[in-house]
mmCIF file of C-alpha atoms in Angstrom:
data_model
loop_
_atom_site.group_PDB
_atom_site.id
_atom_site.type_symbol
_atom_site.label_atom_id
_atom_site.label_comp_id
_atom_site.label_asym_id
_atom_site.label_seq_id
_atom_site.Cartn_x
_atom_site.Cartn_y
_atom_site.Cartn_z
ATOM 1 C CA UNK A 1 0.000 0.000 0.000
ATOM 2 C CA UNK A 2 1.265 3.197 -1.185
ATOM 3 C CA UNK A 3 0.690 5.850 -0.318
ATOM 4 C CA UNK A 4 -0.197 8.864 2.953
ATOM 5 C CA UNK A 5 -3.313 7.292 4.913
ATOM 6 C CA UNK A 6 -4.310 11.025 5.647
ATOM 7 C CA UNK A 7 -5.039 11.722 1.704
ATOM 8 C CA UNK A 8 -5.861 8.146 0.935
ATOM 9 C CA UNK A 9 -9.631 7.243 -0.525
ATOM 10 C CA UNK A 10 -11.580 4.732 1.416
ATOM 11 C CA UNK A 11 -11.593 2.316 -1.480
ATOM 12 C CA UNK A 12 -7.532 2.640 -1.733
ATOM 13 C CA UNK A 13 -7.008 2.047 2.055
ATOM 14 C CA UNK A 14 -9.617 -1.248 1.420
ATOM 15 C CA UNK A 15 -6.898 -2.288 -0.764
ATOM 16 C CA UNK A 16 -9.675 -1.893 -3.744
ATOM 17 C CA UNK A 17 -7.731 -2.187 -7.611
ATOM 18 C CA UNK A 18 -6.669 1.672 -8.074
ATOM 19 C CA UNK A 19 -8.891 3.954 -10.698
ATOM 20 C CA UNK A 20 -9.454 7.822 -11.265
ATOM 21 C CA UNK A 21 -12.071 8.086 -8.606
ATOM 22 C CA UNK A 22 -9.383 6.977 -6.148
ATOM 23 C CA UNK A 23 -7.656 9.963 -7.190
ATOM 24 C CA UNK A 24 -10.304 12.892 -6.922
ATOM 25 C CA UNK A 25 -11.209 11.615 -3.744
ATOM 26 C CA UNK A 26 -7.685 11.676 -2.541
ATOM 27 C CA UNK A 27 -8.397 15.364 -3.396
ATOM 28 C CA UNK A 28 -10.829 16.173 -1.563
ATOM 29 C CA UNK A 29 -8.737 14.502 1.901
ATOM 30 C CA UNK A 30 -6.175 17.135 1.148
ATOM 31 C CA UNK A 31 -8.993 20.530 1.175
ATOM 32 C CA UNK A 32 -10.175 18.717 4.195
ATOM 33 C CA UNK A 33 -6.866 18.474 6.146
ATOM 34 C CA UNK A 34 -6.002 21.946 5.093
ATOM 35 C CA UNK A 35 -9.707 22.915 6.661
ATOM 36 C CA UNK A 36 -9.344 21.473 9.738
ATOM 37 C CA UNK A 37 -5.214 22.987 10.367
ATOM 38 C CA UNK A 38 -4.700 25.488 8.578
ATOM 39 C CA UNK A 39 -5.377 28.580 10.955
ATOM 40 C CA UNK A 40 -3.276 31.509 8.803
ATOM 41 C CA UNK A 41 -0.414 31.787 6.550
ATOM 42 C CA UNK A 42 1.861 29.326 7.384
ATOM 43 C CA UNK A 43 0.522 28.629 10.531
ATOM 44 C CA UNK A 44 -0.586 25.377 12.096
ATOM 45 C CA UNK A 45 -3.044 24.413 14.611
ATOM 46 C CA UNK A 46 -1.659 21.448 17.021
ATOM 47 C CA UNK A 47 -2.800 17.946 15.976
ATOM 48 C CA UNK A 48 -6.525 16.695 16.472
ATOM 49 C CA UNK A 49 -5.594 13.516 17.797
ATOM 50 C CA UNK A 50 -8.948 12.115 15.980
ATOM 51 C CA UNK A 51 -7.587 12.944 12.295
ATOM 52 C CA UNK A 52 -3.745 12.763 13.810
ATOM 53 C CA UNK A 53 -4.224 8.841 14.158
ATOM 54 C CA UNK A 54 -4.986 8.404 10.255
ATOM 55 C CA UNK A 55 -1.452 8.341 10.151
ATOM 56 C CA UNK A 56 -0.657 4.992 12.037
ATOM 57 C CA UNK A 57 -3.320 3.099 12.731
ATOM 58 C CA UNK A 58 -4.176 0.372 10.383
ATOM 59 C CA UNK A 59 -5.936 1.292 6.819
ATOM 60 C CA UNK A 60 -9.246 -0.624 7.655
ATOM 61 C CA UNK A 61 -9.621 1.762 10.875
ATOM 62 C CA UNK A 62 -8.692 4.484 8.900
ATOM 63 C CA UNK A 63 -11.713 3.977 6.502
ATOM 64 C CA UNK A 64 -13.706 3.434 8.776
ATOM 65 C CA UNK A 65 -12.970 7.017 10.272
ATOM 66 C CA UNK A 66 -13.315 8.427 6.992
ATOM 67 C CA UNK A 67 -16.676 6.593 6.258
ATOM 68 C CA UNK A 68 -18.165 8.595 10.139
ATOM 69 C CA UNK A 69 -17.006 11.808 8.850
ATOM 70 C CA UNK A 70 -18.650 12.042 5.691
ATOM 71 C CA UNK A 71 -21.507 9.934 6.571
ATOM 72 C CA UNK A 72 -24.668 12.383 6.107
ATOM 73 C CA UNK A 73 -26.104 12.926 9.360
ATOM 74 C CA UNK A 74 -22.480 13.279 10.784
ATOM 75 C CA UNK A 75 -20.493 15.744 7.824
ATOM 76 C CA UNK A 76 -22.051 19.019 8.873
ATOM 77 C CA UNK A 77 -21.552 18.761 12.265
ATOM 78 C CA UNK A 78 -17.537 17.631 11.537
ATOM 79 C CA UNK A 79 -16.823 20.677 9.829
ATOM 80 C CA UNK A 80 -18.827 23.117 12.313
ATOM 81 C CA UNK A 81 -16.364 21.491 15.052
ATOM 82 C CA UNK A 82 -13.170 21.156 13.476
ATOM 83 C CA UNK A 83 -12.785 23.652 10.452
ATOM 84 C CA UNK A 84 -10.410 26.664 11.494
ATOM 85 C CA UNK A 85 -11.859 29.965 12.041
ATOM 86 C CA UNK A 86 -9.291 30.981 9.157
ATOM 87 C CA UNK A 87 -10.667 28.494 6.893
ATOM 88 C CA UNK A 88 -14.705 28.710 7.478
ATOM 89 C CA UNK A 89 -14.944 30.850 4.018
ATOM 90 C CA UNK A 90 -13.912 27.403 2.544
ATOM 91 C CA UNK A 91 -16.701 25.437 4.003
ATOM 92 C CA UNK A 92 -18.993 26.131 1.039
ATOM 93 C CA UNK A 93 -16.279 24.822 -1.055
ATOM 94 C CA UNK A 94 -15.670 21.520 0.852
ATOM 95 C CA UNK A 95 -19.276 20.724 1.035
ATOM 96 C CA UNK A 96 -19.996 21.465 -2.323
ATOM 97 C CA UNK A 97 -16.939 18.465 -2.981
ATOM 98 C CA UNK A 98 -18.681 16.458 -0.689
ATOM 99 C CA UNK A 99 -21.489 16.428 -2.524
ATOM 100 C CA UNK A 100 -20.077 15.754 -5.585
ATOM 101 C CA UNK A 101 -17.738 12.775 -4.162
ATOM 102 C CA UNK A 102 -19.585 11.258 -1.921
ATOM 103 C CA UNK A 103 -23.779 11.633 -3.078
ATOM 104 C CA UNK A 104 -25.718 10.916 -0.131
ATOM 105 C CA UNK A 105 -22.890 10.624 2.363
ATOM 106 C CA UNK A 106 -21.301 7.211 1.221
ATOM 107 C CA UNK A 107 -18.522 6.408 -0.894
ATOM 108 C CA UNK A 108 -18.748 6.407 -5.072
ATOM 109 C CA UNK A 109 -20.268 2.861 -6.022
ATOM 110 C CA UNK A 110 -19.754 3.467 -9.772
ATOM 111 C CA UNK A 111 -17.078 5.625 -12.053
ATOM 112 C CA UNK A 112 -18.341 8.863 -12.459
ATOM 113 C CA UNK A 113 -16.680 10.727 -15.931
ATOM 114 C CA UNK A 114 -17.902 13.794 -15.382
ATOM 115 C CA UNK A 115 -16.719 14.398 -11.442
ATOM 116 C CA UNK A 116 -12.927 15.645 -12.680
ATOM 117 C CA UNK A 117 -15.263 18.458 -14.463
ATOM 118 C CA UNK A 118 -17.435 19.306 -11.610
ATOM 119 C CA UNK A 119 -14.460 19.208 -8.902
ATOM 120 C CA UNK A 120 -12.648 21.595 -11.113
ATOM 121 C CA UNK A 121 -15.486 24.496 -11.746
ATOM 122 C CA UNK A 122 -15.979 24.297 -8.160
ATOM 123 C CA UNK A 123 -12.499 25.104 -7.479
ATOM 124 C CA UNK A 124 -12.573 27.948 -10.186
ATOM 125 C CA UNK A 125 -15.654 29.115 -8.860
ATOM 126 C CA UNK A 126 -14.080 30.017 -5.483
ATOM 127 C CA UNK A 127 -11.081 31.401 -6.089
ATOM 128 C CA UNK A 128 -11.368 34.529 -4.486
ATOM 129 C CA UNK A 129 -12.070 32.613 -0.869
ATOM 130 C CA UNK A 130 -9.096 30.968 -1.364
ATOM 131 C CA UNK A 131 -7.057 33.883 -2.659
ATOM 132 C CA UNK A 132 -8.566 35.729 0.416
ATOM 133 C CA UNK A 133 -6.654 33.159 2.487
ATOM 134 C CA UNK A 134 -3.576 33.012 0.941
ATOM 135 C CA UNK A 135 -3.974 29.786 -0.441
ATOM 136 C CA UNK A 136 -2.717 29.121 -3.796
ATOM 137 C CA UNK A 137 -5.706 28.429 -6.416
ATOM 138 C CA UNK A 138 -3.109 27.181 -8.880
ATOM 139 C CA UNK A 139 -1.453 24.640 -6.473
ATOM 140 C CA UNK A 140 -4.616 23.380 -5.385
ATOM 141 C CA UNK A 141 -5.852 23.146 -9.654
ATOM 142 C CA UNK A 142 -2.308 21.309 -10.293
ATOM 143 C CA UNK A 143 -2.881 19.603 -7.364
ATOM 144 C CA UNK A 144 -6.509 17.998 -8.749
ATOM 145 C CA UNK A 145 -4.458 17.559 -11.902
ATOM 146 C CA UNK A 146 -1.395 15.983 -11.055
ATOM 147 C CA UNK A 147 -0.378 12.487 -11.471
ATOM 148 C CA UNK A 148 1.181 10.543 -8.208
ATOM 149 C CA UNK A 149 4.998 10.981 -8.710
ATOM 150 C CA UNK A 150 4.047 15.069 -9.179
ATOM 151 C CA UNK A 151 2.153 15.275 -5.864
ATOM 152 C CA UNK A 152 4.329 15.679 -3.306
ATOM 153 C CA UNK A 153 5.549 19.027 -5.310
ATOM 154 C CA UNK A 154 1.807 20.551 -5.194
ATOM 155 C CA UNK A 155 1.246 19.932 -1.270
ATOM 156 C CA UNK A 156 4.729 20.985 -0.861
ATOM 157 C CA UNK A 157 3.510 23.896 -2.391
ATOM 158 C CA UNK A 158 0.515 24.128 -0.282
ATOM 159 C CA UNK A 159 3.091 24.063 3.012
ATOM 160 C CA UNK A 160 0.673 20.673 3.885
ATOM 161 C CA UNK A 161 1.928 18.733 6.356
ATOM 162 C CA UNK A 162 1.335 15.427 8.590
ATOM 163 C CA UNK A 163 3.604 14.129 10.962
ATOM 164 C CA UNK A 164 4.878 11.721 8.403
ATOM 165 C CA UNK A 165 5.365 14.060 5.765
ATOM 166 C CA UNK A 166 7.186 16.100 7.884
ATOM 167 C CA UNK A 167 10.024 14.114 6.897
ATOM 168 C CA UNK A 168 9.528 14.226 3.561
ATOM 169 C CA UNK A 169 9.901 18.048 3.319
ATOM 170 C CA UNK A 170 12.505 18.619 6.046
ATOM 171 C CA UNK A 171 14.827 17.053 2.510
ATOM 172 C CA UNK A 172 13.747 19.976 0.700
ATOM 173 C CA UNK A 173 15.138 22.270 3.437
ATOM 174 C CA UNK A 174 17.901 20.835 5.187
ATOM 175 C CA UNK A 175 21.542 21.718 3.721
ATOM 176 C CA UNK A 176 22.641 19.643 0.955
ATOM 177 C CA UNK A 177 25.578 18.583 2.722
ATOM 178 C CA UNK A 178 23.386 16.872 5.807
ATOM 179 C CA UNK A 179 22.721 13.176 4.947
ATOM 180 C CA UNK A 180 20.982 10.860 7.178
ATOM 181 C CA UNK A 181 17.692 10.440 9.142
ATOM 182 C CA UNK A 182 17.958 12.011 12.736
ATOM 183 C CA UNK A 183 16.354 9.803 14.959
ATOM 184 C CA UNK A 184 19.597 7.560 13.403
ATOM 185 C CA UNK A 185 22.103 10.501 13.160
ATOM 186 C CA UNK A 186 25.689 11.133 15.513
ATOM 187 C CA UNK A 187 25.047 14.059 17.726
ATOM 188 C CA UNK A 188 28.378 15.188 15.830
ATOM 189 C CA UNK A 189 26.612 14.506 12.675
ATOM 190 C CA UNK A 190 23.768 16.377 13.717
ATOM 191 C CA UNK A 191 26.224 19.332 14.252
ATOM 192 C CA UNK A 192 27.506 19.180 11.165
ATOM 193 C CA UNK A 193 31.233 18.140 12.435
ATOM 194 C CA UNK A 194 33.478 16.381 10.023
ATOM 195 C CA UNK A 195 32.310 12.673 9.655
ATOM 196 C CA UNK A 196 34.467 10.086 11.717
ATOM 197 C CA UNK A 197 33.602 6.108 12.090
ATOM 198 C CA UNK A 198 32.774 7.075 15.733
ATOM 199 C CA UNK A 199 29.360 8.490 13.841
ATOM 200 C CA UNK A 200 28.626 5.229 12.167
ATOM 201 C CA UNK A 201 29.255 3.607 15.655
ATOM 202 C CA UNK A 202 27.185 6.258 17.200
ATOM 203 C CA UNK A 203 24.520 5.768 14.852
ATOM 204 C CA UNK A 204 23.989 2.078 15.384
ATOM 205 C CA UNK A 205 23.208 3.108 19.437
ATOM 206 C CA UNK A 206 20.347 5.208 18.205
ATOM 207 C CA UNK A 207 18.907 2.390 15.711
ATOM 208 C CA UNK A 208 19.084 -0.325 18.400
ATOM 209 C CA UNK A 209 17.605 2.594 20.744
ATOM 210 C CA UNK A 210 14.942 3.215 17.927
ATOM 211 C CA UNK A 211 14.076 -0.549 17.430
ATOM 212 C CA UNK A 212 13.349 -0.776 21.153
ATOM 213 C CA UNK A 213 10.905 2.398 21.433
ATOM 214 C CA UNK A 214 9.035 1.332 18.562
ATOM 215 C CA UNK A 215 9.017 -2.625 17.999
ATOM 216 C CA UNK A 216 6.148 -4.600 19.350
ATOM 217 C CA UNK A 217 6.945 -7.502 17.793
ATOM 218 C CA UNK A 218 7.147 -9.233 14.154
ATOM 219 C CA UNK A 219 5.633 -6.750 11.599
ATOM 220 C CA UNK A 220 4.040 -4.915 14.981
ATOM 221 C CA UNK A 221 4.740 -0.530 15.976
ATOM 222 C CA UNK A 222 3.388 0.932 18.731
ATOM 223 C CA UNK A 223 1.843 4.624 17.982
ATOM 224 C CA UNK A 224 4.600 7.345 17.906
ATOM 225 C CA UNK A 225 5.862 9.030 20.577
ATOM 226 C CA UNK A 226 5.366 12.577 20.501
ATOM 227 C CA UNK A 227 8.902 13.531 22.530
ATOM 228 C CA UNK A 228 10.868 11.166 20.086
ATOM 229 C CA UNK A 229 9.059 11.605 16.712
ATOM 230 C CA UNK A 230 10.004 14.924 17.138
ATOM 231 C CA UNK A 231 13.024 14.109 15.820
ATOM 232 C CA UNK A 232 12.579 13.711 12.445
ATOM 233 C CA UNK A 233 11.532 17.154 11.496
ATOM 234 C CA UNK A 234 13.086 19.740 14.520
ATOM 235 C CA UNK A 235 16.356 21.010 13.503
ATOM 236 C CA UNK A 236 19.165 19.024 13.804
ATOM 237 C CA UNK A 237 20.846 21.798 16.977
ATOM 238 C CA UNK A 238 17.505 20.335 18.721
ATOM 239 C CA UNK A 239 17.456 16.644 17.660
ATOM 240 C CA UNK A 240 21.155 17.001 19.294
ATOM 241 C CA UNK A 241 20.506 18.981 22.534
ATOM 242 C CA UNK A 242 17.641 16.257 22.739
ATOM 243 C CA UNK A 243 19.870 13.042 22.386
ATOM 244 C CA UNK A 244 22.194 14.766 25.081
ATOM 245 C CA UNK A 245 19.495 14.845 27.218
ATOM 246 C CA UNK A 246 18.491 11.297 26.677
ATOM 247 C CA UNK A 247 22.112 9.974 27.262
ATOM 248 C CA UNK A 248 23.776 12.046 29.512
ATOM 249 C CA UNK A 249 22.804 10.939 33.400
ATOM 250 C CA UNK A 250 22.549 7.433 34.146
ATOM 251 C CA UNK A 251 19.597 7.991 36.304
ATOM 252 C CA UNK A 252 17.432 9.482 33.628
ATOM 253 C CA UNK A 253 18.600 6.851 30.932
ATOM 254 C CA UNK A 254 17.618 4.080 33.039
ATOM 255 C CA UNK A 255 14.372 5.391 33.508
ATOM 256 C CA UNK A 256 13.452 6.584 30.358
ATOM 257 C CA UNK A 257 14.339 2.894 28.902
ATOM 258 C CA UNK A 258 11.892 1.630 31.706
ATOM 259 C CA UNK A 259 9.106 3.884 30.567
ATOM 260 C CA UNK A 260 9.866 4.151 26.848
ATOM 261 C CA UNK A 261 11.082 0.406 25.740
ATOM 262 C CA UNK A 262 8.047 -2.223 24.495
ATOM 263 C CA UNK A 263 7.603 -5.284 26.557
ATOM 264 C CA UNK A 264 8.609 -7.276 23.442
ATOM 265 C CA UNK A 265 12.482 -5.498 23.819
ATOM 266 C CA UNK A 266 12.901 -5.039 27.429
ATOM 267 C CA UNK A 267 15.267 -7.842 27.725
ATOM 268 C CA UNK A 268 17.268 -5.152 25.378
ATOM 269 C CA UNK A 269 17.547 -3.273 28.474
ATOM 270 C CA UNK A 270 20.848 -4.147 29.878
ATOM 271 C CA UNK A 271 22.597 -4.237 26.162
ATOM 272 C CA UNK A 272 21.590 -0.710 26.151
ATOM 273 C CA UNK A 273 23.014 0.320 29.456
ATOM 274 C CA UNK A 274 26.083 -1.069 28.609
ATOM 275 C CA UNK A 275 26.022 0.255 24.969
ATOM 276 C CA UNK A 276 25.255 3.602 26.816
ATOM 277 C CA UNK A 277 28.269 3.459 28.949
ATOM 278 C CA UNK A 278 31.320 2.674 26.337
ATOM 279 C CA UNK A 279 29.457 5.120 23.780
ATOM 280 C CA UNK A 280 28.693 7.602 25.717
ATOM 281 C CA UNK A 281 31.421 7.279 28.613
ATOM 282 C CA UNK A 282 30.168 9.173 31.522
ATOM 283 C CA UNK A 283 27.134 10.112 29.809
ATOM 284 C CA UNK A 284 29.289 12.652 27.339
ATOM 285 C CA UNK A 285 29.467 12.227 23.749
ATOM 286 C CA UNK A 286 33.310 11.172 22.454
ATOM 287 C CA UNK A 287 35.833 14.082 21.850
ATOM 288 C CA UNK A 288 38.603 11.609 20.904
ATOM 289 C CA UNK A 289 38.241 8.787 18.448
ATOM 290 C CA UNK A 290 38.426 5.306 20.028
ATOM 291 C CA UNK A 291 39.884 2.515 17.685
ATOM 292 C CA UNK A 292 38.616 -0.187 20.263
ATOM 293 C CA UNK A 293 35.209 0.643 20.301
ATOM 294 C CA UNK A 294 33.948 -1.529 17.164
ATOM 295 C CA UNK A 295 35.452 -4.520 19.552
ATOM 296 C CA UNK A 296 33.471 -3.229 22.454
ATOM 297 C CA UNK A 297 30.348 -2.334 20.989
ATOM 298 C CA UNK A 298 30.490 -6.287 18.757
ATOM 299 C CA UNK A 299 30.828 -7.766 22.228
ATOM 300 C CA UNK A 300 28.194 -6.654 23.995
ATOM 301 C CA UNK A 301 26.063 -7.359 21.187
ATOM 302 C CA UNK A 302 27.510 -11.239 21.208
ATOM 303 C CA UNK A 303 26.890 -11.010 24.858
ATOM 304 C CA UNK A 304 23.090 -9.757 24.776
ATOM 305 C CA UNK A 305 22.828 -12.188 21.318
ATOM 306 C CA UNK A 306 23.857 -15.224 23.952
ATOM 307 C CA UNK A 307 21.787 -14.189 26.778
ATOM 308 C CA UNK A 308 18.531 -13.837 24.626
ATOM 309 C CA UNK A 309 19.101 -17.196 22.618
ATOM 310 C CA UNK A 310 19.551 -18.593 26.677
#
């Protein structure tokens, strides 16, 4: 399944076989998440937990969300609640595309050839709201338009963001010379110091560490966690002040890998501590590369390998 669950049609996220109505749905997702956040030129509102969960849980769940909100006692009453004051001028707009997409509150049962051409006058017909609002009519015309390798561009455009494509655009502003993901990334690294092999050795700490917030099992992720998601898209100065934080007193450490770690990788627990304490000696981050730590960091692997196999 490809694809971001938040603009996603019902059918799609049912795993139905893929056709234009998919598509013009998927449009009318985006107008609705821009609705419901956008509260002024390039401002944000904080999540909605109710939408913010479209982006994890699984795709049937997600339809089924989709499928209360547009259902026809249920749509008016959505957007009175959760459309932006900044954004009410739209509601006109967004209903008249729910009308069009989804006749009498329920997903399209047939292919409709003449709902590209009905979406699109709508649009053209209220330009000046979204002019008024700073939103770019053009964007949001390419945006109905656009085939699926082009969209990203158009909500790029559009400054639309989830929590997962956070990450996608932070690679459209981050300097060209900064490769990596974060959450995986040397503090060093993230303060854009030369690269030594004490990075890469860094780096594997914060996948293990990663693995163990996250992993619930085979093919099973526990929801996000706001402090640590937060990592992929804040600047890389506060992805780094935050892995200092995480690392540098014992105490805290110990704690937060008590609180933090899945059942399924608490018996990671000690590997960690002991990863913690010959990567991180005395809770500091290296200022002096260290030709023996590959040998360390390979044995206490072996040794938490052993003990788990036990």
């Amino acid at each position: 399944m490809q694809g971001t669950k938040v603009f996603m049609a019902i059918g799609a996220l049912l795993n139905e076989p893929h056709n234009f109505m998919h598509d013009l749905e998927s449009f009318f997702w985006v107008l609705f998440w821009i609705c419901i956040y956008y509260v002024g030129p390039n401002k944000e509102r904080q999540p909605i937990k109710k939408f913010e969960d479209w982006n994890y849980d699984p795709a049937e769940e997600v339809a089924e969300g989709k499928l209360a909100v547009i259902s026809l006692d249920r749509f008016e009453s959505n957007l009175k609640e959760y459309v932006t004051d900044y954004c009410s001028p739209l509601i006109p707009l967004i209903t008249k595309l729910w009308e069009a997409v989804f006749p009498n509150g329920r997903k399209y049962r047939y292919e409709d050839k003449t709902l590209y051409g009905r979406m699109r006058a709508e649009l053209e017909k209220h330009q000046l709201e979204l002019r008024s609002l700073k939103l770019c009519s053009k964007s949001l015309i390419s945006l109905l338009d656009s085939q699926d390798k082009d969209r990203h561009k158009y909500l790029a455009e559009l400054k639309l963001t989830t929590s997962y494509e956070k990450q996608y655009n932070q690679k459209l502003i981050k300097k060209p010379d900064m490769i990596g993901t974060r959450p995986f990334m040397a503090i060093g690294a993230l303060l854009d110091e030369p690269h030594s092999f004490m990075h890469d050795l860094e780096s594997f700490f914060w996948v293990l560490f990663w693995i163990c917030l996250y992993y619930e099992g085979p093919n099973k992720e526990r929801k996000p966690i706001e402090m640590f998601e937060e990592w992929n898209y804040k600047s890389p100065e506060i992805v780094a002040d935050s892995k200092k934080s995480v690392v540098d007193e014992e105490e805290d450490f110990n704690r937060k890998t008590e609180v933090y770690f899945t059942t399924y990788c608490k018996d990671l627990i000690p590997c960690m501590k002991e990863l913690r304490e010959i990567v991180f000696p005395g809770g500091k981050r290296w200022k002096t590369e260290d030709h023996s730590l590959y040998s360390q960091v390979k044995a206490v692997i072996e040794k938490a390998r052993d003990n788990l196999i036990i």
